[in-house]
Structure formats: C-alpha cells, structure tokens
C-alpha cells in the first residue's frame, strides 16, 4: 500500500530513538503493553492484530475522557517507546544487509503501532496546548500560527518525554510548548 511505502521509507531513513525502560527486558512485556503477543494479521500483512484497551477504545468511539491517571499515561508512553525500541532493534539487526520480506513486514507493523501510539498521546493532550494557546495573547502572531507551533512542540515533547522519571506529561509538555 502507498502508506506502507511511505512509512517504510521513513523508518529506513530517519533515526529511531526511544526512551528505554527497565520493564522492556521482562518476558511478558508485550502481553502487558499490547494485550497479547505481536502476531501479524496475515501472511502478507503489515499490521499486528490489535486488542483494544480502555483508553484507546474510548478515544476511538469519541468518548470524552477525563485527564489520564499517571498509570494510564505511563502505559501509553511505554507502548510508544517499546514500539520505537522494536523498530530500532529490527533496523540494527538488518544493518548493512538487505531487509528480508518478513523483517520488512514486522518493521512496518511496529512502525504502524508506534505511530498509532503517538497519535493517541497527541490527541489526548491536544486540549492542553489549545488552552495554553488561547491564554497566550501575542498580538503580533496569528492564532493559527500559534496553534501550528504548539502542535510541533507537542510532537517534540512526546518524542523526548521519559515516563520513567515519574512526572506527568503535562508538566513536561507545558514547558516545552511555552
């Protein structure tokens, strides 16, 4: 699919960093983070069979969620960083060699999982930065430009946030957005 080609090109050309966590070395980490082992949907699939969780299901149905608990937030960031870790591991294993079809499919499946996790985190934190943009009164800057810059700052802060330090994401991202 065209979106898979774009994703694969991006994964192969852009560096993938992740925030490591001690839990990533545990045997059942995929079970705890994703609700099961990572199995591709079919023989030629580039996506894993996904089992929903309460936060993802609520967002997908359009339900309005209260602020996430620290545990829910950490779970989302662990999912995101574990997916990034898997992408980095597949790329490291294939360094200097041709990527096999099976590894390319797994790479894209982890890439899709990584993007879905990041998208969920951003969607859940969008009201935070919109509220900050509304409170900021800079007459020389158009509101749409402010929103665009806020989006970019939010994306950067998702990439750099380390949930292992015990802080809420909003504490970290507010400073980055400002």
GROMACS .gro file of N, CA and C in nm:
model
  534
    1UNK      N    1   0.084  -0.118   0.000
    1UNK     CA    2   0.000   0.000   0.000
    1UNK      C    3   0.089   0.124   0.000
    2UNK      N    4   0.039   0.233  -0.059
    2UNK     CA    5   0.120   0.357  -0.062
    2UNK      C    6   0.160   0.406   0.078
    3UNK      N    7   0.069   0.396   0.174
    3UNK     CA    8   0.104   0.443   0.309
    3UNK      C    9   0.213   0.356   0.371
    4UNK      N   10   0.215   0.226   0.337
    4UNK     CA   11   0.321   0.139   0.386
    4UNK      C   12   0.455   0.174   0.324
    5UNK      N   13   0.454   0.212   0.196
    5UNK     CA   14   0.577   0.252   0.128
    5UNK      C   15   0.635   0.379   0.191
    6UNK      N   16   0.548   0.474   0.220
    6UNK     CA   17   0.593   0.598   0.284
    6UNK      C   18   0.650   0.569   0.422
    7UNK      N   19   0.578   0.486   0.498
    7UNK     CA   20   0.624   0.451   0.633
    7UNK      C   21   0.758   0.378   0.627
    8UNK      N   22   0.772   0.282   0.538
    8UNK     CA   23   0.897   0.206   0.527
    8UNK      C   24   1.013   0.297   0.489
    9UNK      N   25   0.991   0.386   0.394
    9UNK     CA   26   1.096   0.481   0.355
    9UNK      C   27   1.136   0.567   0.473
   10UNK      N   28   1.037   0.612   0.547
   10UNK     CA   29   1.065   0.697   0.664
   10UNK      C   30   1.141   0.620   0.772
   11UNK      N   31   1.101   0.496   0.799
   11UNK     CA   32   1.168   0.416   0.901
   11UNK      C   33   1.312   0.384   0.863
   12UNK      N   34   1.335   0.366   0.734
   12UNK     CA   35   1.469   0.331   0.687
   12UNK      C   36   1.563   0.451   0.679
   13UNK      N   37   1.508   0.572   0.669
   13UNK     CA   38   1.594   0.689   0.651
   13UNK      C   39   1.608   0.776   0.775
   14UNK      N   40   1.508   0.776   0.862
   14UNK     CA   41   1.513   0.861   0.981
   14UNK      C   42   1.559   0.780   1.101
   15UNK      N   43   1.643   0.839   1.185
   15UNK     CA   44   1.688   0.765   1.304
   15UNK      C   45   1.570   0.744   1.401
   16UNK      N   46   1.571   0.630   1.468
   16UNK     CA   47   1.467   0.598   1.564
   16UNK      C   48   1.529   0.588   1.702
   17UNK      N   49   1.502   0.687   1.784
   17UNK     CA   50   1.546   0.686   1.923
   17UNK      C   51   1.428   0.646   2.009
   18UNK      N   52   1.456   0.599   2.128
   18UNK     CA   53   1.350   0.564   2.221
   18UNK      C   54   1.399   0.585   2.362
   19UNK      N   55   1.304   0.600   2.453
   19UNK     CA   56   1.335   0.611   2.594
   19UNK      C   57   1.325   0.471   2.654
   20UNK      N   58   1.439   0.416   2.693
   20UNK     CA   59   1.440   0.280   2.746
   20UNK      C   60   1.375   0.277   2.884
   21UNK      N   61   1.324   0.161   2.919
   21UNK     CA   62   1.259   0.141   3.048
   21UNK      C   63   1.299   0.003   3.099
   22UNK      N   64   1.323  -0.013   3.229
   22UNK     CA   65   1.363  -0.144   3.282
   22UNK      C   66   1.263  -0.256   3.251
   23UNK      N   67   1.136  -0.224   3.240
   23UNK     CA   68   1.035  -0.326   3.213
   23UNK      C   69   1.047  -0.386   3.073
   24UNK      N   70   1.114  -0.318   2.981
   24UNK     CA   71   1.125  -0.367   2.844
   24UNK      C   72   1.201  -0.499   2.835
   25UNK      N   73   1.282  -0.531   2.935
   25UNK     CA   74   1.359  -0.656   2.935
   25UNK      C   75   1.277  -0.774   2.989
   26UNK      N   76   1.162  -0.749   3.046
   26UNK     CA   77   1.081  -0.856   3.104
   26UNK      C   78   1.015  -0.940   2.995
   27UNK      N   79   0.993  -1.067   3.026
   27UNK     CA   80   0.941  -1.163   2.927
   27UNK      C   81   0.802  -1.128   2.877
   28UNK      N   82   0.714  -1.088   2.964
   28UNK     CA   83   0.573  -1.069   2.927
   28UNK      C   84   0.537  -0.925   2.894
   29UNK      N   85   0.635  -0.847   2.856
   29UNK     CA   86   0.611  -0.704   2.834
   29UNK      C   87   0.511  -0.679   2.720
   30UNK      N   88   0.521  -0.754   2.612
   30UNK     CA   89   0.427  -0.733   2.501
   30UNK      C   90   0.285  -0.768   2.543
   31UNK      N   91   0.272  -0.872   2.623
   31UNK     CA   92   0.140  -0.913   2.674
   31UNK      C   93   0.081  -0.800   2.759
   32UNK      N   94   0.163  -0.742   2.846
   32UNK     CA   95   0.112  -0.636   2.934
   32UNK      C   96   0.085  -0.506   2.861
   33UNK      N   97   0.168  -0.473   2.763
   33UNK     CA   98   0.150  -0.346   2.693
   33UNK      C   99   0.044  -0.352   2.584
   34UNK      N  100   0.038  -0.463   2.512
   34UNK     CA  101  -0.049  -0.469   2.395
   34UNK      C  102  -0.161  -0.573   2.407
   35UNK      N  103  -0.166  -0.644   2.517
   35UNK     CA  104  -0.274  -0.741   2.538
   35UNK      C  105  -0.251  -0.874   2.471
   36UNK      N  106  -0.135  -0.901   2.421
   36UNK     CA  107  -0.105  -1.029   2.356
   36UNK      C  108   0.029  -1.024   2.288
   37UNK      N  109   0.069  -1.139   2.234
   37UNK     CA  110   0.194  -1.143   2.158
   37UNK      C  111   0.173  -1.073   2.024
   38UNK      N  112   0.280  -1.022   1.970
   38UNK     CA  113   0.272  -0.947   1.845
   38UNK      C  114   0.272  -1.043   1.727
   39UNK      N  115   0.154  -1.070   1.676
   39UNK     CA  116   0.137  -1.157   1.560
   39UNK      C  117   0.077  -1.076   1.447
   40UNK      N  118   0.135  -1.093   1.327
   40UNK     CA  119   0.083  -1.023   1.211
   40UNK      C  120  -0.055  -1.076   1.174
   41UNK      N  121  -0.141  -0.990   1.119
   41UNK     CA  122  -0.278  -1.027   1.083
   41UNK      C  123  -0.284  -1.142   0.984
   42UNK      N  124  -0.195  -1.146   0.890
   42UNK     CA  125  -0.196  -1.249   0.787
   42UNK      C  126  -0.058  -1.266   0.728
   43UNK      N  127  -0.048  -1.351   0.629
   43UNK     CA  128   0.081  -1.383   0.567
   43UNK      C  129   0.148  -1.261   0.507
   44UNK      N  130   0.071  -1.174   0.441
   44UNK     CA  131   0.129  -1.057   0.377
   44UNK      C  132   0.091  -0.927   0.445
   45UNK      N  133   0.057  -0.936   0.571
   45UNK     CA  134   0.011  -0.819   0.646
   45UNK      C  135   0.127  -0.733   0.695
   46UNK      N  136   0.098  -0.605   0.711
   46UNK     CA  137   0.196  -0.512   0.769
   46UNK      C  138   0.142  -0.451   0.898
   47UNK      N  139   0.046  -0.520   0.958
   47UNK     CA  140  -0.012  -0.473   1.085
   47UNK      C  141  -0.032  -0.591   1.178
   48UNK      N  142  -0.018  -0.561   1.307
   48UNK     CA  143  -0.043  -0.661   1.409
   48UNK      C  144  -0.192  -0.669   1.439
   49UNK      N  145  -0.235  -0.782   1.490
   49UNK     CA  146  -0.371  -0.794   1.542
   49UNK      C  147  -0.374  -0.714   1.670
   50UNK      N  148  -0.458  -0.615   1.675
   50UNK     CA  149  -0.463  -0.526   1.791
   50UNK      C  150  -0.580  -0.561   1.881
   51UNK      N  151  -0.553  -0.569   2.008
   51UNK     CA  152  -0.657  -0.582   2.108
   51UNK      C  153  -0.669  -0.446   2.175
   52UNK      N  154  -0.790  -0.396   2.186
   52UNK     CA  155  -0.810  -0.263   2.242
   52UNK      C  156  -0.788  -0.259   2.392
   53UNK      N  157  -0.773  -0.140   2.443
   53UNK     CA  158  -0.772  -0.118   2.587
   53UNK      C  159  -0.871  -0.006   2.616
   54UNK      N  160  -0.893   0.022   2.742
   54UNK     CA  161  -0.999   0.117   2.778
   54UNK      C  162  -0.977   0.257   2.722
   55UNK      N  163  -0.855   0.305   2.722
   55UNK     CA  164  -0.827   0.440   2.674
   55UNK      C  165  -0.842   0.447   2.522
   56UNK      N  166  -0.782   0.353   2.451
   56UNK     CA  167  -0.790   0.351   2.305
   56UNK      C  168  -0.934   0.337   2.257
   57UNK      N  169  -1.007   0.244   2.319
   57UNK     CA  170  -1.147   0.222   2.281
   57UNK      C  171  -1.231   0.347   2.305
   58UNK      N  172  -1.207   0.415   2.417
   58UNK     CA  173  -1.283   0.536   2.448
   58UNK      C  174  -1.254   0.647   2.347
   59UNK      N  175  -1.129   0.663   2.310
   59UNK     CA  176  -1.092   0.767   2.213
   59UNK      C  177  -1.149   0.733   2.076
   60UNK      N  178  -1.142   0.606   2.037
   60UNK     CA  179  -1.192   0.564   1.906
   60UNK      C  180  -1.343   0.584   1.893
   61UNK      N  181  -1.416   0.570   2.002
   61UNK     CA  182  -1.561   0.589   1.998
   61UNK      C  183  -1.600   0.734   2.016
   62UNK      N  184  -1.503   0.822   2.038
   62UNK     CA  185  -1.532   0.964   2.054
   62UNK      C  186  -1.574   1.003   2.194
   63UNK      N  187  -1.558   0.911   2.287
   63UNK     CA  188  -1.595   0.940   2.426
   63UNK      C  189  -1.499   1.042   2.484
   64UNK      N  190  -1.553   1.135   2.560
   64UNK     CA  191  -1.470   1.236   2.624
   64UNK      C  192  -1.410   1.177   2.751
   65UNK      N  193  -1.278   1.182   2.759
   65UNK     CA  194  -1.209   1.124   2.874
   65UNK      C  195  -1.167   1.231   2.972
   66UNK      N  196  -1.174   1.199   3.100
   66UNK     CA  197  -1.112   1.291   3.196
   66UNK      C  198  -0.961   1.281   3.182
   67UNK      N  199  -0.889   1.362   3.255
   67UNK     CA  200  -0.743   1.357   3.248
   67UNK      C  201  -0.696   1.216   3.281
   68UNK      N  202  -0.595   1.172   3.211
   68UNK     CA  203  -0.542   1.039   3.235
   68UNK      C  204  -0.476   1.030   3.371
   69UNK      N  205  -0.485   0.914   3.431
   69UNK     CA  206  -0.412   0.890   3.554
   69UNK      C  207  -0.264   0.874   3.519
   70UNK      N  208  -0.180   0.882   3.618
   70UNK     CA  209  -0.037   0.865   3.593
   70UNK      C  210  -0.009   0.726   3.537
   71UNK      N  211  -0.078   0.625   3.589
   71UNK     CA  212  -0.057   0.488   3.542
   71UNK      C  213  -0.100   0.473   3.396
   72UNK      N  214  -0.213   0.531   3.358
   72UNK     CA  215  -0.258   0.523   3.218
   72UNK      C  216  -0.161   0.594   3.125
   73UNK      N  217  -0.114   0.710   3.170
   73UNK     CA  218  -0.019   0.787   3.089
   73UNK      C  219   0.111   0.710   3.072
   74UNK      N  220   0.162   0.652   3.179
   74UNK     CA  221   0.285   0.574   3.170
   74UNK      C  222   0.268   0.454   3.079
   75UNK      N  223   0.152   0.390   3.084
   75UNK     CA  224   0.125   0.276   2.998
   75UNK      C  225   0.131   0.317   2.851
   76UNK      N  226   0.070   0.430   2.817
   76UNK     CA  227   0.073   0.477   2.679
   76UNK      C  228   0.216   0.508   2.632
   77UNK      N  229   0.293   0.573   2.718
   77UNK     CA  230   0.430   0.606   2.680
   77UNK      C  231   0.519   0.482   2.673
   78UNK      N  232   0.493   0.384   2.757
   78UNK     CA  233   0.568   0.258   2.747
   78UNK      C  234   0.536   0.188   2.616
   79UNK      N  235   0.408   0.188   2.577
   79UNK     CA  236   0.370   0.127   2.449
   79UNK      C  237   0.443   0.196   2.334
   80UNK      N  238   0.442   0.328   2.337
   80UNK     CA  239   0.505   0.406   2.232
   80UNK      C  240   0.655   0.379   2.224
   81UNK      N  241   0.722   0.384   2.338
   81UNK     CA  242   0.867   0.365   2.338
   81UNK      C  243   0.907   0.220   2.313
   82UNK      N  244   0.825   0.125   2.354
   82UNK     CA  245   0.855  -0.014   2.324
   82UNK      C  246   0.846  -0.038   2.173
   83UNK      N  247   0.745   0.020   2.109
   83UNK     CA  248   0.733   0.007   1.964
   83UNK      C  249   0.854   0.072   1.895
   84UNK      N  250   0.897   0.187   1.943
   84UNK     CA  251   1.016   0.251   1.887
   84UNK      C  252   1.139   0.164   1.908
   85UNK      N  253   1.147   0.101   2.024
   85UNK     CA  254   1.259   0.011   2.055
   85UNK      C  255   1.262  -0.107   1.958
   86UNK      N  256   1.145  -0.163   1.928
   86UNK     CA  257   1.139  -0.276   1.837
   86UNK      C  258   1.180  -0.235   1.695
   87UNK      N  259   1.139  -0.116   1.653
   87UNK     CA  260   1.180  -0.064   1.522
   87UNK      C  261   1.333  -0.052   1.518
   88UNK      N  262   1.390   0.005   1.623
   88UNK     CA  263   1.536   0.022   1.629
   88UNK      C  264   1.606  -0.113   1.629
   89UNK      N  265   1.551  -0.212   1.698
   89UNK     CA  266   1.612  -0.345   1.705
   89UNK      C  267   1.609  -0.414   1.568
   90UNK      N  268   1.499  -0.403   1.497
   90UNK     CA  269   1.489  -0.465   1.364
   90UNK      C  270   1.589  -0.398   1.269
   91UNK      N  271   1.597  -0.267   1.276
   91UNK     CA  272   1.692  -0.195   1.190
   91UNK      C  273   1.837  -0.228   1.225
   92UNK      N  274   1.866  -0.241   1.354
   92UNK     CA  275   2.002  -0.275   1.396
   92UNK      C  276   2.041  -0.416   1.350
   93UNK      N  277   1.946  -0.509   1.357
   93UNK     CA  278   1.973  -0.647   1.314
   93UNK      C  279   1.997  -0.655   1.164
   94UNK      N  280   1.935  -0.566   1.089
   94UNK     CA  281   1.949  -0.568   0.943
   94UNK      C  282   2.053  -0.470   0.892
   95UNK      N  283   2.127  -0.407   0.981
   95UNK     CA  284   2.225  -0.306   0.939
   95UNK      C  285   2.328  -0.366   0.844
   96UNK      N  286   2.343  -0.302   0.729
   96UNK     CA  287   2.440  -0.345   0.630
   96UNK      C  288   2.394  -0.462   0.544
   97UNK      N  289   2.274  -0.515   0.573
   97UNK     CA  290   2.221  -0.627   0.496
   97UNK      C  291   2.090  -0.586   0.431
   98UNK      N  292   2.048  -0.665   0.337
   98UNK     CA  293   1.918  -0.641   0.274
   98UNK      C  294   1.809  -0.686   0.371
   99UNK      N  295   1.708  -0.604   0.383
   99UNK     CA  296   1.596  -0.634   0.473
   99UNK      C  297   1.508  -0.742   0.410
  100UNK      N  298   1.486  -0.852   0.482
  100UNK     CA  299   1.402  -0.959   0.429
  100UNK      C  300   1.257  -0.915   0.428
  101UNK      N  301   1.175  -0.985   0.351
  101UNK     CA  302   1.033  -0.952   0.343
  101UNK      C  303   0.965  -0.963   0.479
  102UNK      N  304   0.997  -1.069   0.551
  102UNK     CA  305   0.937  -1.090   0.684
  102UNK      C  306   0.977  -0.977   0.777
  103UNK      N  307   1.105  -0.940   0.777
  103UNK     CA  308   1.151  -0.831   0.863
  103UNK      C  309   1.093  -0.697   0.820
  104UNK      N  310   1.076  -0.677   0.692
  104UNK     CA  311   1.015  -0.552   0.643
  104UNK      C  312   0.870  -0.542   0.691
  105UNK      N  313   0.799  -0.653   0.687
  105UNK     CA  314   0.660  -0.652   0.736
  105UNK      C  315   0.655  -0.627   0.885
  106UNK      N  316   0.743  -0.691   0.960
  106UNK     CA  317   0.746  -0.668   1.105
  106UNK      C  318   0.786  -0.523   1.136
  107UNK      N  319   0.882  -0.470   1.060
  107UNK     CA  320   0.923  -0.331   1.078
  107UNK      C  321   0.805  -0.236   1.055
  108UNK      N  322   0.731  -0.259   0.949
  108UNK     CA  323   0.615  -0.173   0.921
  108UNK      C  324   0.506  -0.191   1.026
  109UNK      N  325   0.485  -0.313   1.074
  109UNK     CA  326   0.384  -0.337   1.177
  109UNK      C  327   0.420  -0.263   1.305
  110UNK      N  328   0.547  -0.270   1.345
  110UNK     CA  329   0.590  -0.194   1.463
  110UNK      C  330   0.584  -0.044   1.436
  111UNK      N  331   0.615  -0.004   1.314
  111UNK     CA  332   0.604   0.137   1.277
  111UNK      C  333   0.460   0.187   1.287
  112UNK      N  334   0.365   0.108   1.238
  112UNK     CA  335   0.224   0.145   1.250
  112UNK      C  336   0.182   0.155   1.397
  113UNK      N  337   0.230   0.060   1.476
  113UNK     CA  338   0.199   0.061   1.619
  113UNK      C  339   0.258   0.185   1.686
  114UNK      N  340   0.378   0.220   1.648
  114UNK     CA  341   0.445   0.337   1.703
  114UNK      C  342   0.366   0.464   1.669
  115UNK      N  343   0.327   0.478   1.543
  115UNK     CA  344   0.252   0.597   1.500
  115UNK      C  345   0.114   0.603   1.565
  116UNK      N  346   0.049   0.489   1.581
  116UNK     CA  347  -0.082   0.486   1.645
  116UNK      C  348  -0.071   0.529   1.791
  117UNK      N  349   0.033   0.484   1.860
  117UNK     CA  350   0.052   0.523   1.999
  117UNK      C  351   0.080   0.672   2.011
  118UNK      N  352   0.166   0.722   1.923
  118UNK     CA  353   0.197   0.865   1.926
  118UNK      C  354   0.073   0.949   1.895
  119UNK      N  355  -0.003   0.906   1.799
  119UNK     CA  356  -0.126   0.976   1.762
  119UNK      C  357  -0.223   0.982   1.879
  120UNK      N  358  -0.236   0.871   1.950
  120UNK     CA  359  -0.327   0.867   2.066
  120UNK      C  360  -0.280   0.964   2.174
  121UNK      N  361  -0.151   0.965   2.202
  121UNK     CA  362  -0.097   1.056   2.304
  121UNK      C  363  -0.122   1.201   2.264
  122UNK      N  364  -0.097   1.233   2.138
  122UNK     CA  365  -0.116   1.371   2.091
  122UNK      C  366  -0.264   1.410   2.098
  123UNK      N  367  -0.353   1.321   2.053
  123UNK     CA  368  -0.497   1.353   2.057
  123UNK      C  369  -0.545   1.375   2.200
  124UNK      N  370  -0.492   1.298   2.294
  124UNK     CA  371  -0.535   1.314   2.432
  124UNK      C  372  -0.481   1.442   2.496
  125UNK      N  373  -0.371   1.494   2.443
  125UNK     CA  374  -0.311   1.615   2.501
  125UNK      C  375  -0.337   1.740   2.420
  126UNK      N  376  -0.412   1.730   2.314
  126UNK     CA  377  -0.445   1.846   2.231
  126UNK      C  378  -0.519   1.954   2.311
  127UNK      N  379  -0.616   1.921   2.396
  127UNK     CA  380  -0.683   2.027   2.471
  127UNK      C  381  -0.589   2.108   2.560
  128UNK      N  382  -0.485   2.043   2.610
  128UNK     CA  383  -0.388   2.112   2.695
  128UNK      C  384  -0.322   2.227   2.620
  129UNK      N  385  -0.269   2.198   2.504
  129UNK     CA  386  -0.197   2.304   2.434
  129UNK      C  387  -0.293   2.406   2.371
  130UNK      N  388  -0.415   2.364   2.335
  130UNK     CA  389  -0.512   2.461   2.284
  130UNK      C  390  -0.551   2.561   2.393
  131UNK      N  391  -0.567   2.511   2.515
  131UNK     CA  392  -0.596   2.601   2.627
  131UNK      C  393  -0.481   2.697   2.651
  132UNK      N  394  -0.359   2.648   2.638
  132UNK     CA  395  -0.242   2.735   2.654
  132UNK      C  396  -0.237   2.840   2.544
  133UNK      N  397  -0.270   2.801   2.420
  133UNK     CA  398  -0.267   2.895   2.308
  133UNK      C  399  -0.373   3.003   2.325
  134UNK      N  400  -0.489   2.967   2.377
  134UNK     CA  401  -0.596   3.066   2.397
  134UNK      C  402  -0.558   3.167   2.505
  135UNK      N  403  -0.485   3.120   2.606
  135UNK     CA  404  -0.445   3.210   2.714
  135UNK      C  405  -0.331   3.302   2.673
  136UNK      N  406  -0.253   3.261   2.575
  136UNK     CA  407  -0.139   3.341   2.530
  136UNK      C  408  -0.189   3.450   2.435
  137UNK      N  409  -0.164   3.570   2.468
  137UNK     CA  410  -0.208   3.683   2.386
  137UNK      C  411  -0.086   3.752   2.326
  138UNK      N  412  -0.051   3.709   2.208
  138UNK     CA  413   0.058   3.772   2.135
  138UNK      C  414  -0.003   3.836   2.012
  139UNK      N  415  -0.012   3.967   2.012
  139UNK     CA  416  -0.081   4.037   1.904
  139UNK      C  417  -0.007   4.028   1.771
  140UNK      N  418   0.122   4.006   1.775
  140UNK     CA  419   0.199   4.003   1.650
  140UNK      C  420   0.195   3.867   1.581
  141UNK      N  421   0.139   3.765   1.648
  141UNK     CA  422   0.138   3.629   1.592
  141UNK      C  423  -0.007   3.586   1.569
  142UNK      N  424  -0.034   3.536   1.450
  142UNK     CA  425  -0.166   3.484   1.416
  142UNK      C  426  -0.196   3.361   1.502
  143UNK      N  427  -0.322   3.344   1.544
  143UNK     CA  428  -0.360   3.232   1.628
  143UNK      C  429  -0.331   3.099   1.559
  144UNK      N  430  -0.355   3.091   1.429
  144UNK     CA  431  -0.329   2.966   1.356
  144UNK      C  432  -0.180   2.932   1.357
  145UNK      N  433  -0.096   3.033   1.349
  145UNK     CA  434   0.049   3.011   1.356
  145UNK      C  435   0.088   2.961   1.494
  146UNK      N  436   0.025   3.016   1.596
  146UNK     CA  437   0.049   2.974   1.734
  146UNK      C  438   0.009   2.828   1.752
  147UNK      N  439  -0.106   2.789   1.696
  147UNK     CA  440  -0.152   2.650   1.704
  147UNK      C  441  -0.057   2.557   1.632
  148UNK      N  442  -0.009   2.598   1.516
  148UNK     CA  443   0.086   2.517   1.441
  148UNK      C  444   0.215   2.494   1.519
  149UNK      N  445   0.268   2.600   1.576
  149UNK     CA  446   0.390   2.588   1.657
  149UNK      C  447   0.365   2.502   1.781
  150UNK      N  448   0.247   2.516   1.840
  150UNK     CA  449   0.211   2.434   1.956
  150UNK      C  450   0.203   2.287   1.920
  151UNK      N  451   0.149   2.256   1.803
  151UNK     CA  452   0.144   2.117   1.756
  151UNK      C  453   0.284   2.060   1.743
  152UNK      N  454   0.373   2.136   1.683
  152UNK     CA  455   0.511   2.089   1.666
  152UNK      C  456   0.580   2.069   1.801
  153UNK      N  457   0.557   2.160   1.894
  153UNK     CA  458   0.616   2.147   2.027
  153UNK      C  459   0.559   2.024   2.100
  154UNK      N  460   0.430   1.999   2.082
  154UNK     CA  461   0.368   1.882   2.143
  154UNK      C  462   0.429   1.753   2.087
  155UNK      N  463   0.446   1.748   1.956
  155UNK     CA  464   0.507   1.630   1.894
  155UNK      C  465   0.651   1.608   1.943
  156UNK      N  466   0.728   1.716   1.951
  156UNK     CA  467   0.865   1.705   2.001
  156UNK      C  468   0.868   1.658   2.145
  157UNK      N  469   0.776   1.708   2.227
  157UNK     CA  470   0.776   1.669   2.368
  157UNK      C  471   0.733   1.524   2.385
  158UNK      N  472   0.647   1.472   2.298
  158UNK     CA  473   0.611   1.330   2.303
  158UNK      C  474   0.735   1.245   2.273
  159UNK      N  475   0.814   1.289   2.176
  159UNK     CA  476   0.935   1.214   2.139
  159UNK      C  477   1.037   1.210   2.253
  160UNK      N  478   1.047   1.318   2.330
  160UNK     CA  479   1.153   1.330   2.429
  160UNK      C  480   1.112   1.293   2.572
  161UNK      N  481   0.982   1.274   2.597
  161UNK     CA  482   0.935   1.251   2.733
  161UNK      C  483   0.978   1.114   2.786
  162UNK      N  484   1.028   1.111   2.910
  162UNK     CA  485   1.068   0.987   2.976
  162UNK      C  486   0.973   0.962   3.092
  163UNK      N  487   0.881   0.866   3.074
  163UNK     CA  488   0.781   0.839   3.177
  163UNK      C  489   0.842   0.772   3.299
  164UNK      N  490   0.962   0.720   3.286
  164UNK     CA  491   1.029   0.653   3.397
  164UNK      C  492   1.071   0.746   3.509
  165UNK      N  493   1.067   0.874   3.484
  165UNK     CA  494   1.107   0.970   3.588
  165UNK      C  495   0.994   1.001   3.685
  166UNK      N  496   0.873   0.957   3.653
  166UNK     CA  497   0.762   0.971   3.746
  166UNK      C  498   0.681   1.099   3.735
  167UNK      N  499   0.712   1.185   3.640
  167UNK     CA  500   0.638   1.309   3.623
  167UNK      C  501   0.522   1.289   3.526
  168UNK      N  502   0.422   1.374   3.537
  168UNK     CA  503   0.312   1.374   3.441
  168UNK      C  504   0.361   1.440   3.311
  169UNK      N  505   0.305   1.395   3.201
  169UNK     CA  506   0.344   1.450   3.071
  169UNK      C  507   0.308   1.598   3.061
  170UNK      N  508   0.196   1.636   3.118
  170UNK     CA  509   0.155   1.776   3.109
  170UNK      C  510   0.257   1.870   3.174
  171UNK      N  511   0.320   1.826   3.280
  171UNK     CA  512   0.423   1.906   3.346
  171UNK      C  513   0.539   1.930   3.251
  172UNK      N  514   0.579   1.826   3.181
  172UNK     CA  515   0.690   1.835   3.086
  172UNK      C  516   0.652   1.914   2.963
  173UNK      N  517   0.536   1.882   2.907
  173UNK     CA  518   0.499   1.942   2.779
  173UNK      C  519   0.462   2.090   2.789
  174UNK      N  520   0.407   2.132   2.901
  174UNK     CA  521   0.372   2.274   2.916
  174UNK      C  522   0.495   2.362   2.898
  175UNK      N  523   0.601   2.322   2.959
  175UNK     CA  524   0.725   2.400   2.948
  175UNK      C  525   0.777   2.399   2.804
  176UNK      N  526   0.769   2.283   2.740
  176UNK     CA  527   0.815   2.273   2.600
  176UNK      C  528   0.728   2.356   2.507
  177UNK      N  529   0.599   2.358   2.532
  177UNK     CA  530   0.508   2.434   2.448
  177UNK      C  531   0.528   2.583   2.465
  178UNK      N  532   0.550   2.626   2.590
  178UNK     CA  533   0.574   2.769   2.614
  178UNK      C  534   0.703   2.814   2.545
   0.00000   0.00000   0.00000
